[in-house]
Short mmCIF file of C-alpha atoms in Angstrom, two decimals:
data_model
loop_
_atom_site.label_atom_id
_atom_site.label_comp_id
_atom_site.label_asym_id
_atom_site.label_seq_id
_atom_site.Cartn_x
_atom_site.Cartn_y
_atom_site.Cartn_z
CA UNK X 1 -68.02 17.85 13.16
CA UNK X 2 -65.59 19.38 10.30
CA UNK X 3 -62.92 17.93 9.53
CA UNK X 4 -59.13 19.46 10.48
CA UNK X 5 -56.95 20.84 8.14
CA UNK X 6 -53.80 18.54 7.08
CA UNK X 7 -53.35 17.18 9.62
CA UNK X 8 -55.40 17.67 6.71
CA UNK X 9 -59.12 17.00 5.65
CA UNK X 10 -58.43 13.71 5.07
CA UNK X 11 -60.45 11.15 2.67
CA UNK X 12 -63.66 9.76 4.22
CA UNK X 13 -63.85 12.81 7.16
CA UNK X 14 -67.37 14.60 5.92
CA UNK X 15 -69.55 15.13 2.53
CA UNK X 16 -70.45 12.16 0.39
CA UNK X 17 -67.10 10.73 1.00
CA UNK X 18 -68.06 9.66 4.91
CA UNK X 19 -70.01 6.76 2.79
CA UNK X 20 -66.96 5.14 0.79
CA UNK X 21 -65.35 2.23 2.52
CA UNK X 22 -61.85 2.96 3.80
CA UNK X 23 -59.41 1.17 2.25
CA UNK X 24 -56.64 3.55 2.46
CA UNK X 25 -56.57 7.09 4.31
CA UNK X 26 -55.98 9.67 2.00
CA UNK X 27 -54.70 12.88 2.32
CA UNK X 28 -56.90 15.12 0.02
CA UNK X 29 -55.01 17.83 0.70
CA UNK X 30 -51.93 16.76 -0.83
CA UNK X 31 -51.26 19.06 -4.32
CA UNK X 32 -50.72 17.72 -7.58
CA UNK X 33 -47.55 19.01 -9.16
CA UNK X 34 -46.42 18.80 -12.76
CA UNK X 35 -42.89 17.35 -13.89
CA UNK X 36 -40.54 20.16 -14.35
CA UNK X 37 -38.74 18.58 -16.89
CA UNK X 38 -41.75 17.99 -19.37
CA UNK X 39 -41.72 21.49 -19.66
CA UNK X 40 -40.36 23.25 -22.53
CA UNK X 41 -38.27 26.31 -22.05
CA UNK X 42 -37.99 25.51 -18.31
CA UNK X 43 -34.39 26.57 -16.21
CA UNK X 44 -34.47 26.78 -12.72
CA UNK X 45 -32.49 29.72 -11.52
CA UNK X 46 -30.80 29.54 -7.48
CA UNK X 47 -29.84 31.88 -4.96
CA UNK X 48 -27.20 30.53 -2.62
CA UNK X 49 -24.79 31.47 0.13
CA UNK X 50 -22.97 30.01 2.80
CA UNK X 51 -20.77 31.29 6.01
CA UNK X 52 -20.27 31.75 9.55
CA UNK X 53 -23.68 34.08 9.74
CA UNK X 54 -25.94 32.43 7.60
CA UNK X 55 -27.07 29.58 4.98
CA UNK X 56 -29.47 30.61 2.46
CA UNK X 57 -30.85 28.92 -0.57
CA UNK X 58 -33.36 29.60 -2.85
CA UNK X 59 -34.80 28.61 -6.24
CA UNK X 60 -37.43 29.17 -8.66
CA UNK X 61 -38.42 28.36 -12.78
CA UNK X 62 -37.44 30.64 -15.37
CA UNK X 63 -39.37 29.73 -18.31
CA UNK X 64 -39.08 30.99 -21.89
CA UNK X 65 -42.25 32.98 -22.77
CA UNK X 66 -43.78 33.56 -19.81
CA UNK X 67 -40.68 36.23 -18.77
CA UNK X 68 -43.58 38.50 -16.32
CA UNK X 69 -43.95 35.13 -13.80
CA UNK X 70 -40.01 35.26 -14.02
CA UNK X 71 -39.69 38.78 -12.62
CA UNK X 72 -42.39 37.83 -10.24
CA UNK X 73 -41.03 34.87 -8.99
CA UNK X 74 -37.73 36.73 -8.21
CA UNK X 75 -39.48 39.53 -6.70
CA UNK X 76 -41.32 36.88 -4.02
CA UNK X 77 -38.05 35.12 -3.38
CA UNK X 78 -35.96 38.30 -2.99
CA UNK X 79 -38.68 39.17 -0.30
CA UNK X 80 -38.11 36.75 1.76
CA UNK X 81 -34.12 37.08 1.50
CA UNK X 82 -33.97 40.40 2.16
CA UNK X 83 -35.30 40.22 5.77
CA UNK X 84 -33.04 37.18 6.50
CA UNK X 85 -30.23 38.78 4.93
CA UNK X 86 -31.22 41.63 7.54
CA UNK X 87 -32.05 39.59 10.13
CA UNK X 88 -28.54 37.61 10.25
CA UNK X 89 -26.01 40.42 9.42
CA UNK X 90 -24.20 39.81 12.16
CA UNK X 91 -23.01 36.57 13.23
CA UNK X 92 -24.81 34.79 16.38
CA UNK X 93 -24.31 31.69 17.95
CA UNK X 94 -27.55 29.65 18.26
CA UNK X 95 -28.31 26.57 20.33
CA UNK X 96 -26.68 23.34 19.09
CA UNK X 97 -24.41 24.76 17.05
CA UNK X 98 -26.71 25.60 14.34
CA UNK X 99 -26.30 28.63 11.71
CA UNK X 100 -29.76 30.31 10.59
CA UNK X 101 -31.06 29.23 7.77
CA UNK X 102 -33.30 30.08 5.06
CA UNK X 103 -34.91 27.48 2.14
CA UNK X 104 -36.75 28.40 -0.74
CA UNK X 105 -38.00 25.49 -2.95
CA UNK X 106 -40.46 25.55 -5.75
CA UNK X 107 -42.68 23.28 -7.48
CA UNK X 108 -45.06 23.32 -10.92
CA UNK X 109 -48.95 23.22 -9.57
CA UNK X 110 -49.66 23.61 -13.57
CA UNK X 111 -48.42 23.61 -17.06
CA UNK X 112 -50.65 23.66 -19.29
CA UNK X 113 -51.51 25.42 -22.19
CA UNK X 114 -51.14 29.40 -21.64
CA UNK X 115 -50.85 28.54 -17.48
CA UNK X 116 -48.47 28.18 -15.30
CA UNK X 117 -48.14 28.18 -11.43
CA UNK X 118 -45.62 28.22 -9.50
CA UNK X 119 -46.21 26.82 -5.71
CA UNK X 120 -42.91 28.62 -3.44
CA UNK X 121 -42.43 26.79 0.35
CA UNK X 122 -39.71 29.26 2.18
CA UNK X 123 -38.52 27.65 5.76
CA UNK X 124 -36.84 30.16 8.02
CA UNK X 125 -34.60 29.15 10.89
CA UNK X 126 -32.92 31.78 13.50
CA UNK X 127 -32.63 29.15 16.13
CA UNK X 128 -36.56 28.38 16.32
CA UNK X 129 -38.40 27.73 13.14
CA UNK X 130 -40.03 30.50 11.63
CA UNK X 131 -42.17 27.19 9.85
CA UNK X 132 -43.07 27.30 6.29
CA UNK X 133 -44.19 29.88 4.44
CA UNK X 134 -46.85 29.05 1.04
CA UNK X 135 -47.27 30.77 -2.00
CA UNK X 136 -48.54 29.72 -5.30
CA UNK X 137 -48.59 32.64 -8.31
CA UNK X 138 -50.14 32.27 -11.59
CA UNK X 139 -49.45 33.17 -14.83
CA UNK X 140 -52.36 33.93 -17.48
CA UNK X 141 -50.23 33.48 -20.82
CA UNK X 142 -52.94 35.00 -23.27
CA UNK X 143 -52.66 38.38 -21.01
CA UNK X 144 -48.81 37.95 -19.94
CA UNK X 145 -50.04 38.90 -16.92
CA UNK X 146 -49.05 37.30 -13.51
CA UNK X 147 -51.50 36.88 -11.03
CA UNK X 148 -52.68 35.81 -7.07
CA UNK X 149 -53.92 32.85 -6.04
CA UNK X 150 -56.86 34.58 -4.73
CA UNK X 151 -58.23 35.87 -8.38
CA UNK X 152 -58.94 32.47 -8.93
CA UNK X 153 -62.17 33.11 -7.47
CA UNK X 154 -64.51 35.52 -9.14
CA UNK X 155 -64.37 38.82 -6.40
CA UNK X 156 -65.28 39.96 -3.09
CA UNK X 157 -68.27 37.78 -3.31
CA UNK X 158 -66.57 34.55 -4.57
CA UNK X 159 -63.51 34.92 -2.06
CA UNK X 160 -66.38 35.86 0.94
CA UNK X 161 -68.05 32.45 -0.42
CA UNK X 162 -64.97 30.84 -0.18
CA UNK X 163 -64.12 31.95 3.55
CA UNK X 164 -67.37 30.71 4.30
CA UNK X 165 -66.58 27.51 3.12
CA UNK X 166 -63.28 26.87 4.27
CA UNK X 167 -63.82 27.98 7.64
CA UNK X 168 -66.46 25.36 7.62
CA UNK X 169 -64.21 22.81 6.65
CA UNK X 170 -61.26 23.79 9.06
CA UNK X 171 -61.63 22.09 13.08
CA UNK X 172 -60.99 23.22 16.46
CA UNK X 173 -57.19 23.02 15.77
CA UNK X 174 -57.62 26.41 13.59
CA UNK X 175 -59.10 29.79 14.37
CA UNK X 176 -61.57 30.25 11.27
CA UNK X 177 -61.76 33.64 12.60
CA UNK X 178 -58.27 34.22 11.29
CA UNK X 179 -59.49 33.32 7.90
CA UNK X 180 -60.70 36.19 6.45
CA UNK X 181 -62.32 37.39 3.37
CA UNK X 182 -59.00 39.24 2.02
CA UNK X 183 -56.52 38.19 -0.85
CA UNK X 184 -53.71 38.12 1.52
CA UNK X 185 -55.65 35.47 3.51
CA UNK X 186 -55.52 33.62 -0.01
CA UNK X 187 -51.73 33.07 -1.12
CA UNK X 188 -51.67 29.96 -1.88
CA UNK X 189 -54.55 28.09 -3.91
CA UNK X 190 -53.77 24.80 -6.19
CA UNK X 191 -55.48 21.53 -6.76
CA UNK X 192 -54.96 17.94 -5.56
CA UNK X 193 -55.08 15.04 -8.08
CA UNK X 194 -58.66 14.76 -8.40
CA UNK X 195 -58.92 18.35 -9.25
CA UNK X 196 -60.96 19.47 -5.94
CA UNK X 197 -59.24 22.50 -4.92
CA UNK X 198 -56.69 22.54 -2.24
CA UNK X 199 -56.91 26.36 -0.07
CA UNK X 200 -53.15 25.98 2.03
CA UNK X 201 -52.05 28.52 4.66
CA UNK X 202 -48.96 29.83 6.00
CA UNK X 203 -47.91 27.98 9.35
CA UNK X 204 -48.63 30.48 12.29
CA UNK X 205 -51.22 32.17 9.94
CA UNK X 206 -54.62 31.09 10.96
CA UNK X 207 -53.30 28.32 13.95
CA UNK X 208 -50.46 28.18 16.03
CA UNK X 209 -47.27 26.40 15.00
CA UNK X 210 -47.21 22.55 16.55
CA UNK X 211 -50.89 22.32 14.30
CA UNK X 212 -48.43 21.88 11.29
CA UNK X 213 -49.66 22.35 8.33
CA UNK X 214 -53.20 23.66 7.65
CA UNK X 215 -55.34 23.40 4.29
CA UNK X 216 -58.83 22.60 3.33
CA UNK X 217 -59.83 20.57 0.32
CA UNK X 218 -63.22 21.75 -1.62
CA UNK X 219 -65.21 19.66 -3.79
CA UNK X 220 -65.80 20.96 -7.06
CA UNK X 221 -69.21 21.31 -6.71
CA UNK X 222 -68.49 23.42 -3.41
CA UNK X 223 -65.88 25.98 -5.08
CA UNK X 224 -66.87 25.53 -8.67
CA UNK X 225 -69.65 28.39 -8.57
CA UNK X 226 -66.78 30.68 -7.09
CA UNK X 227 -64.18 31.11 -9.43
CA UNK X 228 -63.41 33.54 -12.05
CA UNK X 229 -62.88 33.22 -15.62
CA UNK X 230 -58.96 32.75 -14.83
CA UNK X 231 -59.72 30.34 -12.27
CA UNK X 232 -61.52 27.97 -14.76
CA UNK X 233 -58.68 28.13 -16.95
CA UNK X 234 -56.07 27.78 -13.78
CA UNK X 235 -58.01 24.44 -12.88
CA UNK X 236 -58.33 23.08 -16.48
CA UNK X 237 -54.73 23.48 -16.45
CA UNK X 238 -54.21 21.67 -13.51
CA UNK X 239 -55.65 18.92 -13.74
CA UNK X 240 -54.83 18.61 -17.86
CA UNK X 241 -53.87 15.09 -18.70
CA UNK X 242 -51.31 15.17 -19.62
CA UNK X 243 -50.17 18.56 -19.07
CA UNK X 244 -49.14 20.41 -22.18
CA UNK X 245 -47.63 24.48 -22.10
CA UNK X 246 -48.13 26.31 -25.19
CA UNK X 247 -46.81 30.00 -24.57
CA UNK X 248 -46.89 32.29 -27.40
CA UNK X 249 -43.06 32.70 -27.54
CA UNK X 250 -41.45 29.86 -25.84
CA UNK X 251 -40.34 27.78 -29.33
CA UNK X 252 -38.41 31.01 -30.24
CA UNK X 253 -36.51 31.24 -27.10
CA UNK X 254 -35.66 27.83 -25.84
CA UNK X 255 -32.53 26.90 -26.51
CA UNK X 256 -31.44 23.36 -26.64
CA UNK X 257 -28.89 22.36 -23.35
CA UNK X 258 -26.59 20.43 -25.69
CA UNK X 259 -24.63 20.45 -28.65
CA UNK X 260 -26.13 18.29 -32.05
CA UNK X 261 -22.76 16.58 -31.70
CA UNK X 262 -20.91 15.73 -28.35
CA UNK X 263 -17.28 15.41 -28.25
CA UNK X 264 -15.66 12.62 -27.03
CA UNK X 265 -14.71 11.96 -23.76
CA UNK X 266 -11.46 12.97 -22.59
CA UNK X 267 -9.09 9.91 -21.47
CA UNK X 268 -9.10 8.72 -17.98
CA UNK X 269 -5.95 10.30 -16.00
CA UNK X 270 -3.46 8.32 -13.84
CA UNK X 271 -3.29 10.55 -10.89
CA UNK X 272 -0.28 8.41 -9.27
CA UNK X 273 1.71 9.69 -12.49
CA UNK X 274 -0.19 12.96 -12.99
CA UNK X 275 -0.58 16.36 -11.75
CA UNK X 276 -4.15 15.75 -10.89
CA UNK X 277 -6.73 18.46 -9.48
CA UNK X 278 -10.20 18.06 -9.45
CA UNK X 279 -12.93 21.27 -10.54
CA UNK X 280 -16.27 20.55 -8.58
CA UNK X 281 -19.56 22.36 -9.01
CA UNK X 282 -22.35 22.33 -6.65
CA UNK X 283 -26.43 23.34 -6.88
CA UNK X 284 -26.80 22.78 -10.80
CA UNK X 285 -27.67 22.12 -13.25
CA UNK X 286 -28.20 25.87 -14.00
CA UNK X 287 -28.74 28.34 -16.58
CA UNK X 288 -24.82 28.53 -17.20
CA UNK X 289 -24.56 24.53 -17.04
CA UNK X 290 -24.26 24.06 -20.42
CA UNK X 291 -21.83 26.87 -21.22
CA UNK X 292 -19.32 25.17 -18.64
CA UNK X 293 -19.76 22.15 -20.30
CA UNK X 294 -18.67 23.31 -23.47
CA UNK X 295 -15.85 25.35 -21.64
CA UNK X 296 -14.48 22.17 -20.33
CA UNK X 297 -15.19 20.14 -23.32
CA UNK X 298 -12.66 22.50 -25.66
CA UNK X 299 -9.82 22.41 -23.04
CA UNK X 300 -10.27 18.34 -22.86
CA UNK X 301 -10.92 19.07 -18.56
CA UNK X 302 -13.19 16.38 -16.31
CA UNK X 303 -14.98 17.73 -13.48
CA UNK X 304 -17.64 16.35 -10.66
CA UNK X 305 -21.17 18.08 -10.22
CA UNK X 306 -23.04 17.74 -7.21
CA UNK X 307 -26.39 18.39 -8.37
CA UNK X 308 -29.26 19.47 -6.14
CA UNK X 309 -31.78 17.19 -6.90
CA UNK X 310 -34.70 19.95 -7.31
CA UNK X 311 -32.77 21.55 -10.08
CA UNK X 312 -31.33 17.82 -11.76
CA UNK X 313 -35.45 17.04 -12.12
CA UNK X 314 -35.72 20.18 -14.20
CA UNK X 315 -33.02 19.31 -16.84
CA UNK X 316 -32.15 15.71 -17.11
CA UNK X 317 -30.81 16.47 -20.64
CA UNK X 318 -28.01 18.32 -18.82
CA UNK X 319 -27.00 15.75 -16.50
CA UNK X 320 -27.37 12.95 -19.99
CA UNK X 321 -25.03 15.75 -21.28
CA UNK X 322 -22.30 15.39 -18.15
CA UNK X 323 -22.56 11.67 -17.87
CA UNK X 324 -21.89 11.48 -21.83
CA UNK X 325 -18.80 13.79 -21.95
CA UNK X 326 -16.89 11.83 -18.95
CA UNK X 327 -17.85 14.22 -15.99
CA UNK X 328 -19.25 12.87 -12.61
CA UNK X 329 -22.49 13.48 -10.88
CA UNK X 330 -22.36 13.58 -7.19
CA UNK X 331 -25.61 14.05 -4.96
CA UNK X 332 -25.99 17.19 -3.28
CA UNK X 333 -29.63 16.43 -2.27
CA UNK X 334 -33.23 16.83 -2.84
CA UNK X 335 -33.73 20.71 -1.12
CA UNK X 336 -30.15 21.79 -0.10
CA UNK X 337 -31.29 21.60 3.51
CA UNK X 338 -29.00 21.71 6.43
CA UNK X 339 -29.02 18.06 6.68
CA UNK X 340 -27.22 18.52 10.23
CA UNK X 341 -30.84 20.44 11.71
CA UNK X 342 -32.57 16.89 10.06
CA UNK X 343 -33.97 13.49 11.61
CA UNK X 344 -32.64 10.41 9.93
CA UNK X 345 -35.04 9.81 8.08
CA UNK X 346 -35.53 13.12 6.31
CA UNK X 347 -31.06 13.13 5.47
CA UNK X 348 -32.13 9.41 4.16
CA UNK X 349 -35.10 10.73 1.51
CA UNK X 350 -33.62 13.89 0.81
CA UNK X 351 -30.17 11.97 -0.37
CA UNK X 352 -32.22 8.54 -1.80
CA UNK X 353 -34.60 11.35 -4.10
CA UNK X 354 -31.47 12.66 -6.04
CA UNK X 355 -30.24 9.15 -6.33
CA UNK X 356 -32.94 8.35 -8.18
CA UNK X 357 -33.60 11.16 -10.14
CA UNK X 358 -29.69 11.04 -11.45
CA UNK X 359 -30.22 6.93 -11.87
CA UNK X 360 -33.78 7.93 -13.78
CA UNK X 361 -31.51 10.65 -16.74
CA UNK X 362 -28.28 8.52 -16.72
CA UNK X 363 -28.96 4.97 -15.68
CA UNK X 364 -26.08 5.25 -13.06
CA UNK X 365 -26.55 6.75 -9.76
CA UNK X 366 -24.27 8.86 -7.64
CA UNK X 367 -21.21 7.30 -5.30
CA UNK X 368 -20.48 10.47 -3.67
CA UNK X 369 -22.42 12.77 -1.06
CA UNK X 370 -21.62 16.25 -0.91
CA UNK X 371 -23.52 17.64 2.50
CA UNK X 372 -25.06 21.32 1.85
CA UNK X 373 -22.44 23.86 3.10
CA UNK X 374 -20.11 20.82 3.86
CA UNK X 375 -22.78 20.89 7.02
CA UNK X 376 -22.56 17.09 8.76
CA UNK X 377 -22.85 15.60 12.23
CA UNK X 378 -22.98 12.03 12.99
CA UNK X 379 -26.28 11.26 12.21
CA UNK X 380 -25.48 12.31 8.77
CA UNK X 381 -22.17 10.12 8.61
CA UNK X 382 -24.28 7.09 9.29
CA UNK X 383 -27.00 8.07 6.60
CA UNK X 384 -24.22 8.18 4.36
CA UNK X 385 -22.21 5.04 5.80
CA UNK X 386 -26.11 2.90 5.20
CA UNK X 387 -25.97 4.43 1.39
CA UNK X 388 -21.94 3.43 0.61
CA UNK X 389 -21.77 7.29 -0.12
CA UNK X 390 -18.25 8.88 1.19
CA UNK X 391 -19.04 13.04 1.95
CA UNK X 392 -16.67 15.00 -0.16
CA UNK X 393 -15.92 17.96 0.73
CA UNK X 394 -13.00 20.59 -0.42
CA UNK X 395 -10.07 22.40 0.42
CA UNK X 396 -10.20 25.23 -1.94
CA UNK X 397 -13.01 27.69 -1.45
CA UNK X 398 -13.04 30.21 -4.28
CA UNK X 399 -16.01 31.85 -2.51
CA UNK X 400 -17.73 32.68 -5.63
CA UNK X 401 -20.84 33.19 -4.26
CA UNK X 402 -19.15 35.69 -2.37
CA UNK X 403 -17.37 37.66 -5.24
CA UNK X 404 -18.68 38.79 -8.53
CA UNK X 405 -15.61 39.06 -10.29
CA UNK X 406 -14.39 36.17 -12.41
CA UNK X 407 -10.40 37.49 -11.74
CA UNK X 408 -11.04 37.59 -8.17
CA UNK X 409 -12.40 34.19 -8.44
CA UNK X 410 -9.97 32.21 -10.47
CA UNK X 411 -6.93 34.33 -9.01
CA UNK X 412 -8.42 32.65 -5.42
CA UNK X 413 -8.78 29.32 -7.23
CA UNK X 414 -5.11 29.50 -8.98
CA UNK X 415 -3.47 30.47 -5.90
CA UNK X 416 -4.92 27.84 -2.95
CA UNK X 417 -4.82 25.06 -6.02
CA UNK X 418 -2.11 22.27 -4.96
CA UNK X 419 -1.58 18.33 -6.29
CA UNK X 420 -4.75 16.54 -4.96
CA UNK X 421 -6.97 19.96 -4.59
CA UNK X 422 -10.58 19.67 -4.42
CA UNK X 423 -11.91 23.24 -5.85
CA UNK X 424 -14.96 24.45 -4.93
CA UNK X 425 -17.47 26.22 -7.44
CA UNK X 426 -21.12 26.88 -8.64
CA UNK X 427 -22.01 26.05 -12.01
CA UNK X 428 -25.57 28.42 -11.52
CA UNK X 429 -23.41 32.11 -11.09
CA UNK X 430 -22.35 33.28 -14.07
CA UNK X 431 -19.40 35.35 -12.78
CA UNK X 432 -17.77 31.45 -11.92
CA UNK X 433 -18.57 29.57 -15.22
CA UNK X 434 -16.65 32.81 -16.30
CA UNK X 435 -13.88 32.26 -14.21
CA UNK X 436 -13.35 28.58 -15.43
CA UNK X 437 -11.52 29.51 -18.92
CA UNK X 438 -8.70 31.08 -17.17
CA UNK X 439 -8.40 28.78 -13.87
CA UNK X 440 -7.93 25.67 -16.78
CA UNK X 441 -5.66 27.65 -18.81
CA UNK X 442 -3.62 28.83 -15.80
CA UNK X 443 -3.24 25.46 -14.00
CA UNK X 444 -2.86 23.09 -17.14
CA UNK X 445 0.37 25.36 -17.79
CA UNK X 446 1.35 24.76 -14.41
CA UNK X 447 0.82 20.99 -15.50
CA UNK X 448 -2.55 20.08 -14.24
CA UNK X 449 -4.95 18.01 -15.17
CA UNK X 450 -8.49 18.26 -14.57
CA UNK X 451 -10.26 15.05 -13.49
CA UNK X 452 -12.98 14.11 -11.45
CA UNK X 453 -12.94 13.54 -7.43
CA UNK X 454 -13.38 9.53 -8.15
CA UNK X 455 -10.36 9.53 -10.36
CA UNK X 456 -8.85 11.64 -7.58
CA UNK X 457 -9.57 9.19 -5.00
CA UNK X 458 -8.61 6.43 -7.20
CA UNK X 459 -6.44 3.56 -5.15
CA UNK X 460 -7.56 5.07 -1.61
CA UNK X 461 -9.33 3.20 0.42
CA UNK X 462 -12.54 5.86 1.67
CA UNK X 463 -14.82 4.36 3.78
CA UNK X 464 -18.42 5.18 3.69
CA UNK X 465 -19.58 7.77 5.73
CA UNK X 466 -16.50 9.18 6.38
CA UNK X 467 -15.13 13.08 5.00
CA UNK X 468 -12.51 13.74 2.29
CA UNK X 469 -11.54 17.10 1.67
CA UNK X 470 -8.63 16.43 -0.59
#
């Protein structure tokens, strides 16, 4: 009998593998993904909003010399904000409280000399989940040409072939008749560690829903006969060890995140004797990251960044950067997900992930929790209260994902700033790095002085778990 799909073709379930002893189950099906920060020339670039209607976030890689999988990228993820955005323009209550919800998180399936893809998951919530959506786009450097995952195969013969075979290896759970021989059957092909190939599908796309995930892992000497030129290349790529891009034009446009020289820290503020206010930036690092950084660096300001944990991974020399010139880190989490929609366990991993990817650039992990839209209930309070982590939140919303306008923004900031503010900003929109110059020069005449939320807090007692907005 075949094996189902991921619930997932696992390890020992049919071909030669039926004979190995089972020491351990295995899920073949599982893809292999690349370190985004190994990769030179890599910035990951977010979408993000957040109010009454709607909370929507999204990301994907920029990376220097391969500018056509950029566009592309963009192009996928503004197609699936664009319905949402339609979807939710009015404001609707939903069961439990909840606000719909759209997530958009990327990883590398290969970086490797002139190849790269890009593997997209996109959850959609409007009270039900829509489930996840999978898409994995290639890029053929020596063409600078994006492409499918279904050109990986060589044709209508190789993708009929490859029906064939993964209807074969898909059980009763499925309906192989929904497989079909057509690229838009195909969106999302990769490769698991071992380098067999790994065919995924769309949830509600060839089974219903509650069968979770669904994927079929071929052996090579199954798909091997089937693929295209491309897709030789595409699986060399892969499964290169260890992985190692070499685009044409990527050493003459990456530019480094951080100055030769640093400057020193600014001093540590008394805020029982100071003016204090603290600047805090949330779903970095960014493109604009480092331009903030030397922003606050020339007007001698401290700030906290709540990093996203996805986007911290692909620039640890940025957060090195913050640690070294006296900023904060907080933890804004693995996927920006509504933690308040999440089981325990899943607030737990996505917080512990970020924890360890900060501890991993700086040596120091974060102390402070900053929920996704400031989104909590109480299983989230105890998830925190079990880490030590206090959830900071704010009391001045700039809405600058809102407002393109650096004037509109730091007028907003300026005016709803008081002794003991916590500001709220995004360090990956340009239009708010821009705003910083003048909300620093505005507020230090009024006598402020910029330091971080733990300086802030410094001499309360917060307990763990609990909310501070100011």
């Amino acid at each position: 009998m075949p094996c189902a799909g991921v619930l997932a073709l696992l390890a020992g379930c049919s071909g030669p593998s039926a004979q190995r002893p089972q020491h351990a189950i295995v899920d073949v099906t599982a893809v292999h993904t690349i370190n985004p920060g190994s990769v030179p020339g890599l910035t990951a670039v977010t979408r993000s909003e957040q109010d009454d209607r709607r909370r929507l976030f999204a990301g994907y890689p920029s990376i220097a010399g391969a500018e056509p999988l950029t566009d592309a990228l963009a192009k996928a993820v503004d197609a699936q904000i664009r319905p949402f955005k339609a979807d939710t323009r009015e404001r609707s209550t939903l069961p439990g409280g909840n606000v719909p919800e759209l997530n958009v998180q990327w990883s590398l399936a290969a970086a490797s000399g002139d190849i790269v893809g890009v593997r997209l998951l996109s959850d959609r919530f409007l009270g039900v989940s829509g489930g996840l959506s999978r898409q994995t786009i290639w890029y053929d450097g020596a063409a600078r040409a994006v492409r499918p995952s279904a050109t990986l195969v060589d044709g209508r013969s190789g993708l009929a072939r490859l029906t064939e075979a993964v209807r074969a290896r898909l059980g009763t759970e499925t309906n192989p008749s929904q497989v079909r021989a057509d690229p838009n059957t195909f969106t999302s092909i990769v490769f698991n560690e071992q380098g067999d190939m790994v065919v995924e599908f769309s949830d509600y796309s060839v089974a219903p829903g509650a069968a979770g995930r669904i994927a079929a892992a071929l052996p090579h000497d199954t798909y091997g006969p089937l693929l295209s030129e491309f897709g030789r290349r595409a699986h060399d790529a892969a499964v290169a060890t260890p992985p190692k891009l070499a685009l044409r034009s990527s050493a003459a446009t990456t530019a480094p995140s951080a100055p030769s020289t640093r400057p020193p820290a600014p001093p540590r503020t008394d805020c029982t004797k100071a003016k204090c206010i603290a600047l805090t930036f949330e779903d970095g690092p960014g493109p604009y990251t480092a331009r903030l950084l030397d922003i606050l660096a020339a007007r001698k300001a401290r700030a906290t960044f709540f990093v996203v944990g996805a986007n911290a991974d692909a620039d640890p020399e940025l957060l090195r950067r913050e640690a070294a010139e006296g900023h904060e880190i907080g933890n804004h989490t693995q996927s920006h997900r509504d933690l308040s929609r999440l089981p325990a366990m899943k607030v737990n991993s996505d917080i512990q992930r970020t924890d360890e990817i900060v501890r991993a650039a700086t040596g120091k992990a974060p102390t402070l929790l900053r929920p996704p839209y400031g989104a909590g209930n109480a299983t989230v309070a105890e998830v925190a209260r079990s880490l030590g982590m206090p959830q900071i939140l704010w009391n001045v919303d700039t809405r600058d994902w809102h407002d393109h306008d650096a004037r509109v923004i730091a007028d907003r900031a300026v005016s709803k700033a008081r002794p003991g503010a916590i500001i709220l900003l995004h360090d990956v929109r340009r239009s708010s790095v821009e705003a910083v110059p003048r909300i620093l020069q505005r507020l230090q005449d009024e006598g402020y002085t910029f330091v971080t939320v733990s300086d802030l807090l410094a001499g309360r007692r917060i307990a763990p778990g609990s909310t501070v907005r100011s």
